[in-house]
Amino acid sequence: MKKYIFLNILLIISFNCSDRASKEVKKVMNYKLTWGMISNYLEGESSCRAAFTLHNTTNQTLDNKGWAIFYSQSPRKVTNHSDSNANINQINGDWYSITPNKSFSLPAGDQITIQYDMSNFIIKETDAPLYPYLVLYDEDGNEKEIRKIKDYSILPFDKPEKINRGKNDVVPIPNPENRYLSNDNMSLLDEDDIHKIIPTPFKINSNDGTLIINDALQIYYTSDLKSEAKYLREKLRQLTGRKFSILQKDYKGGKAIVLRTKPISINKVSSEAYILDISSDSGLMITGSDPAGVFYGIQSFMALLPIGIFQSPMSSIEVSNMHIEDAPRFPYRGQHLDACRNFFSKKEVFKLLDIMSFYKLNHFQLLLSEDEGWRIEINELPELTKVGAQRQHTSKDAPALHPSYGSGPFAYDDNTFGSGFYSRNDFIDILRYADERHIKVIPTINFPGHARAAIKAMEARYQFFMSKGEETLANEYRLIDPNEKSKYFSAQGYNDNVVNVARESVYKFYDTVINSIRNLYEEADVPFTFFHTGGDEVPQGSWSNSPMINTILDTMSTKIHSMDFQVYFFRRAVNLLKKYNVKIGGWEEVVLKRMENRDEGGTEINTEFVDKKVVPYFWINAWGQEDLAYRLANQGYEVVLCNVTNFYFDLSYDKNPKEPGLYWGGFNNTRDAFETAPYDIFKTTTTTPTGQPIDIDNTFKDKERLKEKNKKNIIGVQAQLWSETIKGSKMLEYYYLPKIIGFSETAWKERKWESIDNRKLREEDMLKSWNIFANTIAKKDLPRLYYIFGGFNYRIPSPGALIENGLLKANTEFPGLEIRYTMNGSDPTANSTLYEKPVKVTKNVKLRSFDSAGNSSQISFVKFQ
């Protein structure tokens, strides 16, 4: 069970000396740097210990001057050892450096180990130092050269103190044996017993006979469905290679494809509802309550098509006759994307929107500003993208963004993801693309915390205009009190990421940005109806020592605590947003206020925004706050559930050190997103984020329940993709697929087990429901993902396996996947031996899961004993 981490980094130091001397220095100045975990079993202020080892493989001594190594690492507070020859320094956020102490001296052929402690556990390869680089200094301390570290590798984790979150971690380290036991209650089902469509419709009936879809069928549509008709025609062209005719005219009879709208109500829902009929005689008819309903009918039709058609076009497609009546349980079915910690291109956003639309999600919260990046072009404030959209080596205090999350020292460097932004045209394209798919884009400008990129950009603007002697222009959009000395430390390790809400220029800035974004919606001809303010994680200590804040306090007849200025800002933001007539989203903190024990961080619900179109997004569904969403809904707020333990797709699938992702809220897989009861989350909150079992009857007996009359205030659910650990499109897709499939079912369909009060009976029904769902994913949804919308990099779970009495037994999390194995030491391929039943083995075994498209999992290794 125990694993160690060691990261081997080959550090090549080469100076740009001239002529022959330069070549000689490059030849001999070679260093090797290794990093490894020592233990997560520390007690006290620090939780873990790690070490760098610097190997001098040159022919000369490395002394204590003229160099430093910088790198990014998941932010933790550092404690250096008193006897260390060098210090590890947390400069800001996740940006660190290694600097030599006076005692540092590394003779040729020798090595030095630098141990240090950190405040939180490190259990993942994605926790390790990223993109270390060397900075060289001249005798006066001026930077003269920056060098990338050329080689960087991570050795396997090999001891439990390197993987467990402390000595008492109850979550087992994943291995084939415990995976097998976990999967043992799953069973393979026949095709007739699995779902035909995910998310599953309210009502579905199969009928005898089939319909042949080919270009002989014309597409009729009513005037309000031109976009949907063009969308269907294009999908059919891709699948058949033929061009279908579309006609805006009334359907008079005969075999055809018909798209139409009329008032309908399915399960008491009359918005986004549809009826789909496939008939050998009349063809394909999709009737929607509105264009969105017709669009979802098209998606259901696509889901009914044979998987093979997505692989290679066929001029004719045979589909079974079917009758479907369907409508969503929630009007809000959302997906969030953080494009700031790491940037994602417009093309990557389009693919996410495509898969969202296929699984009938209809809201897209796009995070456009954060500490680590500003991602949307604002004409009035060009500094926001010139400064705030790129990261590079700099100093903490400079009006620029330093490296974060492995972005390295050079902006826009290859294979880095810290720099980039959406131009005005890009954002307009995103709006239109989403609108065509009935997805509402919710832009997010995070204030007053998480605002470092905006602050640095406006400081660059300030310095530019001050250099020209134009002080009024310099201060027009400034976001800080230059004399503020407040002490705070944010959740991500920053002490300079909160705007000063006493400045009027803060509100001018915010309004300017919102108005510019609103104008983009107008240019796109897309309604601007929803804006998200962020508003989370304003650190304790903000505004505690600010002359500007004190000036406002002096005018108040009743003094308030400095942290109450978060409410002060949000009140002003809500008033500012009135003229735009939008719903106002914010993380749950925006509708909370400090209690009397404010210095301890206690909060209570602030009801002053109940009737002001404010929608809190509930995310802390643990640590005693499990009922907060229901308390908010019972007070009259519309609420979106964003439960960290169920819907945070950036949390790792499991504890395997090679599985990327975070884990502060536990681990999160497809089943977690599926097994959530939105109206009664106590039923499905059975463990803590650290994996401890919860006695749900006793633990939650005094928690506030959602009142029946306030169910309407839970307007929906949203999945989150925070991008600290996500680098590029392949990782992004791996994180959300197949999790988004399980989430879509929770968003669309109320399951019978959600209303079963008896825990034993409920969990029996949950298991049965999940088994059907997992079989469907394996046989239909995963192989389709290999081809649809250009194909995705989705995750296939590794097989479970054990050897018992000489027999190899294997299974998988998604029954219906193939398991193939080898016993000769080679890695399994799609041509390796197929596992069908327990088989006698006499050697070590490697196994791998495959779907029918050929995509495969990580390898499971079982040792023969």
mmCIF file of C-alpha atoms in Angstrom, residues 126 344 417 660-661 721 725-737 793:
data_model
loop_
_atom_site.group_PDB
_atom_site.id
_atom_site.type_symbol
_atom_site.label_atom_id
_atom_site.label_comp_id
_atom_site.label_asym_id
_atom_site.label_seq_id
_atom_site.Cartn_x
_atom_site.Cartn_y
_atom_site.Cartn_z
ATOM 1 C CA THR A 126 -0.196 16.746 -9.982
ATOM 2 C CA PHE A 344 -8.708 26.924 -22.840
ATOM 3 C CA PHE A 417 -1.439 27.141 -20.564
ATOM 4 C CA PRO A 660 -4.715 13.829 -11.737
ATOM 5 C CA GLY A 661 -6.754 16.298 -9.767
ATOM 6 C CA LEU A 721 -14.304 22.507 -13.597
ATOM 7 C CA THR A 725 -4.409 21.015 -12.348
ATOM 8 C CA ILE A 726 -5.880 20.883 -15.869
ATOM 9 C CA LYS A 727 -3.368 21.373 -18.677
ATOM 10 C CA GLY A 728 -4.798 21.409 -22.185
ATOM 11 C CA SER A 729 -7.717 19.837 -24.003
ATOM 12 C CA LYS A 730 -6.932 16.170 -23.342
ATOM 13 C CA MET A 731 -6.795 16.660 -19.581
ATOM 14 C CA LEU A 732 -9.911 18.806 -19.670
ATOM 15 C CA GLU A 733 -11.904 16.118 -21.476
ATOM 16 C CA TYR A 734 -10.540 13.404 -19.194
ATOM 17 C CA TYR A 735 -11.740 15.338 -16.159
ATOM 18 C CA TYR A 736 -15.329 15.813 -17.329
ATOM 19 C CA LEU A 737 -15.893 12.549 -19.206
ATOM 20 C CA ASN A 793 -10.207 11.874 -24.494
#
